[in-house]
Coordinates of N, CA and C in Angstrom, one line a residue:
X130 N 45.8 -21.0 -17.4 CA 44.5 -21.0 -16.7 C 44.6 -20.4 -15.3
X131 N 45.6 -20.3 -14.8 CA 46.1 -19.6 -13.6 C 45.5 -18.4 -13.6
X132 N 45.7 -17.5 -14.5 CA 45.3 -16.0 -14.0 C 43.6 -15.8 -14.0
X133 N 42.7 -17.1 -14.4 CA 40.9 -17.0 -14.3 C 40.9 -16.8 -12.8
X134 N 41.9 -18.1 -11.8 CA 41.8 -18.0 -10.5 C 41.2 -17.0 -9.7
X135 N 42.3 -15.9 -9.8 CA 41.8 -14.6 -9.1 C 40.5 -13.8 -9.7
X136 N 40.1 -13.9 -10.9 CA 38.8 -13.7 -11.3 C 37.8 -14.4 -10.7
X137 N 37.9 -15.5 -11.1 CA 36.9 -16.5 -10.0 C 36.9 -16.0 -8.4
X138 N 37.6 -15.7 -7.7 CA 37.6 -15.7 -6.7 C 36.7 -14.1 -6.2
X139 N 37.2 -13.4 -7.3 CA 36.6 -11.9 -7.4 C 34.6 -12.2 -7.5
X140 N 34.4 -13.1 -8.0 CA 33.4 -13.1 -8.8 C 33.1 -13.6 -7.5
X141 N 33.0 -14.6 -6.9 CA 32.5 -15.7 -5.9 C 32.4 -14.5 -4.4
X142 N 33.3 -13.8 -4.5 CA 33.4 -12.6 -3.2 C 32.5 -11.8 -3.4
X143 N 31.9 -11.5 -4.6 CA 30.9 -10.0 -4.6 C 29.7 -11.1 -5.0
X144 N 29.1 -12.4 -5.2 CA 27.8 -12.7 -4.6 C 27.7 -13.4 -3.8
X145 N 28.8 -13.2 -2.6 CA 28.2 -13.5 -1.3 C 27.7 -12.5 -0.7
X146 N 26.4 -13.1 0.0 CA 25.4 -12.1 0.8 C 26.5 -11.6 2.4
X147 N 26.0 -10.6 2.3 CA 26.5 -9.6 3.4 C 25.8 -9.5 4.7
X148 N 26.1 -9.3 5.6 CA 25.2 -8.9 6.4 C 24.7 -7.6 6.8
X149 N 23.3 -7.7 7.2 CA 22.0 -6.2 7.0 C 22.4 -5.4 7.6
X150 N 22.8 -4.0 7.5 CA 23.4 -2.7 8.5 C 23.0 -2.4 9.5
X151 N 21.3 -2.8 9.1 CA 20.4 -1.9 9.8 C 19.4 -1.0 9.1
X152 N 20.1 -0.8 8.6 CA 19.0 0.6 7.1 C 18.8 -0.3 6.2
X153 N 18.7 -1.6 6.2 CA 18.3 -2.6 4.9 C 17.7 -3.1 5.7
X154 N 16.5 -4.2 5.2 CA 15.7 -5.0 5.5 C 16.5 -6.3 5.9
X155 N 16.2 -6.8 7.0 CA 16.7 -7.9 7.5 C 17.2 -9.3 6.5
X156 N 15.5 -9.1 6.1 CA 15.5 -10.4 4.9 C 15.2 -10.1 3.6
X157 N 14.7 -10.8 2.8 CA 14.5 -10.6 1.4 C 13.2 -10.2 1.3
X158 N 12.1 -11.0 1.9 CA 10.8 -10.5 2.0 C 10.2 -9.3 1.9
X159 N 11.2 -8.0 2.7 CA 10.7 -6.7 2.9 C 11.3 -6.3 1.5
X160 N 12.4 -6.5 1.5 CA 12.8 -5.9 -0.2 C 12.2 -6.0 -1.3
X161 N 11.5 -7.2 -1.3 CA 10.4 -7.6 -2.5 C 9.2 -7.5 -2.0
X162 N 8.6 -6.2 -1.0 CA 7.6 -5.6 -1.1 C 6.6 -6.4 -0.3
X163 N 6.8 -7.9 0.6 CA 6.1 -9.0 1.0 C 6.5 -8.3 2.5
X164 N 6.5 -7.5 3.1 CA 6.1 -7.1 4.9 C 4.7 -7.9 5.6
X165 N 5.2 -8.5 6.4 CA 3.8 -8.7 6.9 C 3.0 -7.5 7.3
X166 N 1.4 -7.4 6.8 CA 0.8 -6.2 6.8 C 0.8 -5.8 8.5
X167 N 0.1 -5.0 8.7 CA 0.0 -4.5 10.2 C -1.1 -3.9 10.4
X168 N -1.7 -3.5 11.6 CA -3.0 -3.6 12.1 C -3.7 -2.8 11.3
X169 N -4.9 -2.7 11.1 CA -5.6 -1.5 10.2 C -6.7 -0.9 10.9
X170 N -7.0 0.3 10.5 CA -8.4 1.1 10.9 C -8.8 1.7 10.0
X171 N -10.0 1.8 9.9 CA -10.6 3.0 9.2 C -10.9 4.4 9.2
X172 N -10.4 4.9 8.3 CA -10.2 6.6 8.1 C -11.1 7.3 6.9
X173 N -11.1 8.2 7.7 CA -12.3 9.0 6.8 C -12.0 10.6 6.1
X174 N -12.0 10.9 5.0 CA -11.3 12.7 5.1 C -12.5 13.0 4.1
X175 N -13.4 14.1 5.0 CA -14.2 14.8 4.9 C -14.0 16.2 3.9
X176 N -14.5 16.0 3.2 CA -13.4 17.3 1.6 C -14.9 18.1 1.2
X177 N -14.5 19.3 0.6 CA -15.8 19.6 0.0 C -17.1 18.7 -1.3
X178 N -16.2 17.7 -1.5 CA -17.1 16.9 -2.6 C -17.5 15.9 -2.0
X179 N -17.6 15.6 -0.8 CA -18.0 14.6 0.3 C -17.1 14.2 0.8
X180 N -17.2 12.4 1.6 CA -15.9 12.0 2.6 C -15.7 10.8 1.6
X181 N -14.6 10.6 1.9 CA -13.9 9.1 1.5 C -13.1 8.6 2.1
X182 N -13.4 7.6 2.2 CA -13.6 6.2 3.2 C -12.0 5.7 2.9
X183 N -11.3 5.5 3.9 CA -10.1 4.3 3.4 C -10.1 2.9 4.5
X184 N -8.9 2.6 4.2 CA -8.5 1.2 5.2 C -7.2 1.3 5.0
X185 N -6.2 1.8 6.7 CA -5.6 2.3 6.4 C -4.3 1.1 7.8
X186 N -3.1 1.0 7.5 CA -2.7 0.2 8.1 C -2.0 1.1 9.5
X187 N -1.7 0.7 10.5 CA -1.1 2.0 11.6 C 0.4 1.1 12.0
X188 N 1.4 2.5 11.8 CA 2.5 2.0 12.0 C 3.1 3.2 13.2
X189 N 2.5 2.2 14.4 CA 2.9 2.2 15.9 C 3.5 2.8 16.5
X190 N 4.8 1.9 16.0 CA 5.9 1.3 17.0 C 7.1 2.4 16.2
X191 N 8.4 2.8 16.7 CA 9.7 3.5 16.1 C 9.8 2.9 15.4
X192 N 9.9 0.8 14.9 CA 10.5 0.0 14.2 C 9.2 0.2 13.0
X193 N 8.4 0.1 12.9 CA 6.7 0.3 12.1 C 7.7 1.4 11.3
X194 N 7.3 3.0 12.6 CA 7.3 4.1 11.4 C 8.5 4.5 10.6
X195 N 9.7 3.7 10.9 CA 10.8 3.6 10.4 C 10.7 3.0 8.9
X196 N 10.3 2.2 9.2 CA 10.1 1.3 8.0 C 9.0 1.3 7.2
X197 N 7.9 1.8 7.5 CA 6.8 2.3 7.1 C 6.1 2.1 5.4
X198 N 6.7 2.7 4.5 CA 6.1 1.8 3.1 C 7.5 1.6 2.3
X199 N 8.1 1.4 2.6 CA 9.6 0.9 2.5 C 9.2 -0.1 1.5
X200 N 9.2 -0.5 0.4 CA 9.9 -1.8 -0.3 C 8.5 -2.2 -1.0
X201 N 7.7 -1.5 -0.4 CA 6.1 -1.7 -1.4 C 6.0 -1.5 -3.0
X202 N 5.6 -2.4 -3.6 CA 5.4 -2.2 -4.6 C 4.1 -1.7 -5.7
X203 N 3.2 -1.9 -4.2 CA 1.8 -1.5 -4.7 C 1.1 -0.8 -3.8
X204 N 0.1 -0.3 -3.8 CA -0.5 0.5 -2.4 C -2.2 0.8 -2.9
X205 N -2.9 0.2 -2.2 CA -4.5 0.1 -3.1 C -5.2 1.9 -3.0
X206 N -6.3 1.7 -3.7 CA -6.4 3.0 -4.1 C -7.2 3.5 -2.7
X207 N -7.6 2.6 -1.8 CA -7.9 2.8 -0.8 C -7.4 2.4 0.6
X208 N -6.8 2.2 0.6 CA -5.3 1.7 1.4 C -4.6 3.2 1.9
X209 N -3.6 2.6 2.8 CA -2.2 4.0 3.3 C -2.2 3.5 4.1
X210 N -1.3 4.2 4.7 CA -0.7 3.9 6.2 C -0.4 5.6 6.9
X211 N -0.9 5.0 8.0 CA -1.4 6.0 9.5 C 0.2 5.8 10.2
X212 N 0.7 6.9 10.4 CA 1.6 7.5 11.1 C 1.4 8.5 12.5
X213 N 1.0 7.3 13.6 CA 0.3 8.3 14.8 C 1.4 9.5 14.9
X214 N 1.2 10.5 16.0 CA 2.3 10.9 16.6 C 1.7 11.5 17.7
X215 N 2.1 10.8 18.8 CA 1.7 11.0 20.1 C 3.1 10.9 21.2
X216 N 3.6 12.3 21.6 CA 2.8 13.2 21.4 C 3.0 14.1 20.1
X217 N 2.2 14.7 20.0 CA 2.1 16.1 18.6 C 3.8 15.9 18.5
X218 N 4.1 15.9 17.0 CA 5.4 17.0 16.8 C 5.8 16.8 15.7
X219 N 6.7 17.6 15.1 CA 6.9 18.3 13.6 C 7.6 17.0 13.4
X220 N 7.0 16.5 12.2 CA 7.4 15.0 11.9 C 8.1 15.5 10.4
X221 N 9.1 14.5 10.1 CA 9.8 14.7 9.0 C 9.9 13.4 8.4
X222 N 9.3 13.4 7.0 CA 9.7 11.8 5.8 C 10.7 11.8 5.1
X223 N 11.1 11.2 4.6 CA 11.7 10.6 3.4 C 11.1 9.9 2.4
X224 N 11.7 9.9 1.3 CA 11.5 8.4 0.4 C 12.0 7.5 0.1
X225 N 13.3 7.3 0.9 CA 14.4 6.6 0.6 C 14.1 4.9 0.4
X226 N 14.0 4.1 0.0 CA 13.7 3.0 -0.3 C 12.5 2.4 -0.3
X227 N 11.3 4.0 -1.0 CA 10.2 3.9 -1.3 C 9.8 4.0 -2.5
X228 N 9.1 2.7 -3.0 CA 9.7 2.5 -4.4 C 8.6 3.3 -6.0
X229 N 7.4 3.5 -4.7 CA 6.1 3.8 -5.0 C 6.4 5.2 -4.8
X230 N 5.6 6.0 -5.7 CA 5.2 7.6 -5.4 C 4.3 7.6 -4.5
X231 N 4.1 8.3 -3.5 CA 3.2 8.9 -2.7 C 3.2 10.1 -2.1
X232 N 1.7 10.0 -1.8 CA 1.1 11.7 -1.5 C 1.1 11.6 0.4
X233 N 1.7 12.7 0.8 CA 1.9 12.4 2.4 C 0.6 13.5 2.9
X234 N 0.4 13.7 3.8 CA -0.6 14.0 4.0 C -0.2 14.7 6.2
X235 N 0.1 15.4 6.5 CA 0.4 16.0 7.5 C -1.0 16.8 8.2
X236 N -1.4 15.8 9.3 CA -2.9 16.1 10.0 C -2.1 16.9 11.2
X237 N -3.1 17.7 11.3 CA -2.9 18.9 12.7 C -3.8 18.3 13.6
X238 N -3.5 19.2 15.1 CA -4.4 18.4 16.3 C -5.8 18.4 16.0
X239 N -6.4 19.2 15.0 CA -7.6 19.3 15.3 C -8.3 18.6 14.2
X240 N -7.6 17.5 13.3 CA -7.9 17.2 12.3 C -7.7 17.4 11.2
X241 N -7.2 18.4 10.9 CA -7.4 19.4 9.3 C -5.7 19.1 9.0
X242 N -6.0 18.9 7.8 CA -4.8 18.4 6.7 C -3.6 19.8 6.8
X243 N -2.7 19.9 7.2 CA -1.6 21.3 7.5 C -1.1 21.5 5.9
X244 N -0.9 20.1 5.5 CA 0.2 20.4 4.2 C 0.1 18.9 3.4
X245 N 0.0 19.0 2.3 CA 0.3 17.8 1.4 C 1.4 17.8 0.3
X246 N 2.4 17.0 0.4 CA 3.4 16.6 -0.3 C 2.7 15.5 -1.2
X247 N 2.0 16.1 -2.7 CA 1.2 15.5 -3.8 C 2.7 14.2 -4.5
X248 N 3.0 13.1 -5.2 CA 3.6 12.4 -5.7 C 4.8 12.6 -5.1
X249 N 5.0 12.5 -3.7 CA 6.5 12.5 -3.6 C 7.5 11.7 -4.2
X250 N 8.9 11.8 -4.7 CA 9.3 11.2 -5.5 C 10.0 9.9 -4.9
X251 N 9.7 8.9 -5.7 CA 10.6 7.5 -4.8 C 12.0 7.6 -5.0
X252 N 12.4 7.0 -4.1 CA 14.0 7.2 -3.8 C 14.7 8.6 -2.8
X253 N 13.6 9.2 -3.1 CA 14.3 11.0 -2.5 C 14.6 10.9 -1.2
X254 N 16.1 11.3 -0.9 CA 16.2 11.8 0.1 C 15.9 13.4 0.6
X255 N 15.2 13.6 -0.3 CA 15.1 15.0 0.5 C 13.6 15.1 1.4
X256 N 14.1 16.0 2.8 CA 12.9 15.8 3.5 C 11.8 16.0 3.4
X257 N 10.5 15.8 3.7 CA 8.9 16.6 3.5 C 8.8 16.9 5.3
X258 N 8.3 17.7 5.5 CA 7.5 18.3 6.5 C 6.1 19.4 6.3
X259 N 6.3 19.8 7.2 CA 4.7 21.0 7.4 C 5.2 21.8 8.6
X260 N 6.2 21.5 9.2 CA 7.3 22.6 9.7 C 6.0 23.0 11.2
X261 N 5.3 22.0 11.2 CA 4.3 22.5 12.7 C 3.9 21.0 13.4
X262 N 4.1 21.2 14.9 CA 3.6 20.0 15.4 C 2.7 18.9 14.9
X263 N 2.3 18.1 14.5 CA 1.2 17.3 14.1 C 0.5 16.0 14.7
X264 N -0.3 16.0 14.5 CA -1.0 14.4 15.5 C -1.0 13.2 14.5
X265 N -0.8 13.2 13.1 CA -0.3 12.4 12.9 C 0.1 12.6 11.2
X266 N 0.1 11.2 10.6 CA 0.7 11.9 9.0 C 0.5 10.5 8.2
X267 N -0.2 11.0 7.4 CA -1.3 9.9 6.2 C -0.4 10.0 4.9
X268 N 0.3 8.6 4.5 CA 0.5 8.3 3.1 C -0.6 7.4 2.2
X269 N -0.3 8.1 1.0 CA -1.6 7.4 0.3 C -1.0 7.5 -1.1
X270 N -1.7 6.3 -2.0 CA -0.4 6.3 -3.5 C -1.3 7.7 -4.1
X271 N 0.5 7.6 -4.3 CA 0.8 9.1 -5.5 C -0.4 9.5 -6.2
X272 N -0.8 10.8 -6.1 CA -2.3 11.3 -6.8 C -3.5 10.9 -6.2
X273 N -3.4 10.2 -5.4 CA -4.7 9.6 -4.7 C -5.3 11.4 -4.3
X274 N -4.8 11.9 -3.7 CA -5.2 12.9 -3.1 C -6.0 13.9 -3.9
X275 N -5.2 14.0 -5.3 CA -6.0 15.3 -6.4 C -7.0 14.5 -6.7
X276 N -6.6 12.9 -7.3 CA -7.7 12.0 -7.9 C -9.2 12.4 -7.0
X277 N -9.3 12.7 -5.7 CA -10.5 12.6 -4.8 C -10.6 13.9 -4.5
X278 N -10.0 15.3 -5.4 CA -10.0 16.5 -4.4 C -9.8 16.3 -3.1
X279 N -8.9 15.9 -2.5 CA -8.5 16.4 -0.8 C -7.4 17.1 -1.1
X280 N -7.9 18.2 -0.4 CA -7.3 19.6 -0.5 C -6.8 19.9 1.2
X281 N -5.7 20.7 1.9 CA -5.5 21.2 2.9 C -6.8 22.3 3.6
X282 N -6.7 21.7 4.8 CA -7.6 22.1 5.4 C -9.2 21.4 5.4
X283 N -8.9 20.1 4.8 CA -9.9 18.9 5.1 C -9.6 18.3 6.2
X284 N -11.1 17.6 6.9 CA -10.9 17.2 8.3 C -10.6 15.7 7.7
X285 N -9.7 14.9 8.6 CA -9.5 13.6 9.1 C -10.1 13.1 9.9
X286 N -10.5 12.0 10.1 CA -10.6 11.0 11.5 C -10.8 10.0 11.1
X287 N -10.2 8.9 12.6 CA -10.4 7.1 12.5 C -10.5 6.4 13.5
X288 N -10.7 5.3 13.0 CA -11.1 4.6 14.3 C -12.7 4.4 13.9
X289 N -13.1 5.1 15.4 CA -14.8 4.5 15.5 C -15.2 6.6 14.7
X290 N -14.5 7.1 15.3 CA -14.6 8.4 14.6 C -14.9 8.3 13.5
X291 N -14.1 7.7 12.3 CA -14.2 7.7 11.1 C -15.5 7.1 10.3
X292 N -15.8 5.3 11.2 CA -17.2 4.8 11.4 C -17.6 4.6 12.3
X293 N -18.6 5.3 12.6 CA -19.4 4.8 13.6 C -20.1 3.6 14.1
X294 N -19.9 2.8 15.1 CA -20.2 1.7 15.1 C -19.4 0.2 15.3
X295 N -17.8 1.0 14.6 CA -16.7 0.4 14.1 C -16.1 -0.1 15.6
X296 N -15.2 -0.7 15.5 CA -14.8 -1.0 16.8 C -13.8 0.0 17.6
X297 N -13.9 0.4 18.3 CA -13.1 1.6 19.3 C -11.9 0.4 20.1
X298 N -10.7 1.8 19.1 CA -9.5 1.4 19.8 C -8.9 2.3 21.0
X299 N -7.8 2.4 21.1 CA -6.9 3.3 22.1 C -6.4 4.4 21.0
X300 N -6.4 4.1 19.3 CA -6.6 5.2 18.1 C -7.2 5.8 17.4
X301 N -8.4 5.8 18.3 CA -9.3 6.7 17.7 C -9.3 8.1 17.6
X302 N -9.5 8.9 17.1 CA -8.9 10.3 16.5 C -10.1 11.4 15.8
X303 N -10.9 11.9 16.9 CA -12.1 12.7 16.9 C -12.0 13.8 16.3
X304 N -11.9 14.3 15.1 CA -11.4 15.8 15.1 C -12.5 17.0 15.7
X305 N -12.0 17.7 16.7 CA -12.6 18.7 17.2 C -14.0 18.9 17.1
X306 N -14.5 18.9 18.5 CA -16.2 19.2 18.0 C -17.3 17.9 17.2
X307 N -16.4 16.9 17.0 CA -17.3 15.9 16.8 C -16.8 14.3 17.5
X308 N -16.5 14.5 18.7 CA -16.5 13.1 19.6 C -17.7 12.6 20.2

């Protein structure tokens, strides 16, 4: 029975939990797709077949857009998450521990969509950009984008921009010629 010992001991070493690197979720919650949500506004992208409306979560903060739809397992058909970038600049994604396909969406200063990366693939480390400064950068689940025709070179806006009436933040986002 002696030689189970060191099996046992092997077995008992690899499910003890480890501690988080940093590039993993602190706790178990984010991994199982449970983040607490984070602030929202409403966004609007004006296409040739009309506008459609979302509700879109903003992720702020370095720590937000780091982590950003990391560990999600679902993403509503009118939902995403808002990636400010203030100021302007050539922003670069991943999909690394994104478990969901999504469509990214790279808005220029003046509103208009630069570039859409349609179903990006989960897991991919390989980068997406638009290779041009940007004001900010819209994910939305995979297909959402063909599903509604939004095509490059559709205007964006949010905030009270998006609805009028809505409540005006410090994020509101006018695209050109209509503030």
């Amino acid at each position: 029975m002696k030689p189970a010992l060191p099996l046992l001991l092997l077995f008992l070493a690899a499910c003890t939990p480890t501690k988080p690197t940093g590039s993993e979720p602190a706790d178990n919650s984010a991994a199982a797709g449970q983040t607490a949500p984070l602030a929202t506004l409403p966004l609007a992208i004006r296409t040739a077949k009309g506008e459609h409306r979302f509700t879109v979560e903003v992720a702020r903060t370095p720590q937000e857009q780091e982590q950003g739809l990391m560990f999600r397992t679902a993403l509503d058909a009118d939902g995403g998450m808002l990636f400010p970038m203030s100021p302007p600049r050539t922003a670069s994604f991943w999909m690394k521990n994104t478990v969901i396909p999504l469509d990214i969406l790279f808005i220029r200063t003046d509103g208009t969509i630069a570039f859409i990366k349609a179903n990006a693939t989960p897991y991919s480390r390989e980068p997406v950009s638009a290779g041009i400064p940007v004001a900010a950068v819209l994910e939305l689940r995979g297909g959402r984008a063909a599903e509604l025709g939004i095509a490059e070179e559709d205007v964006v806006s949010w905030g009270s921009c998006a609805v009028p009436g809505s409540a005006s933040t410090d994020l509101n986002f006018c695209p050109a010629g209509e503030r």
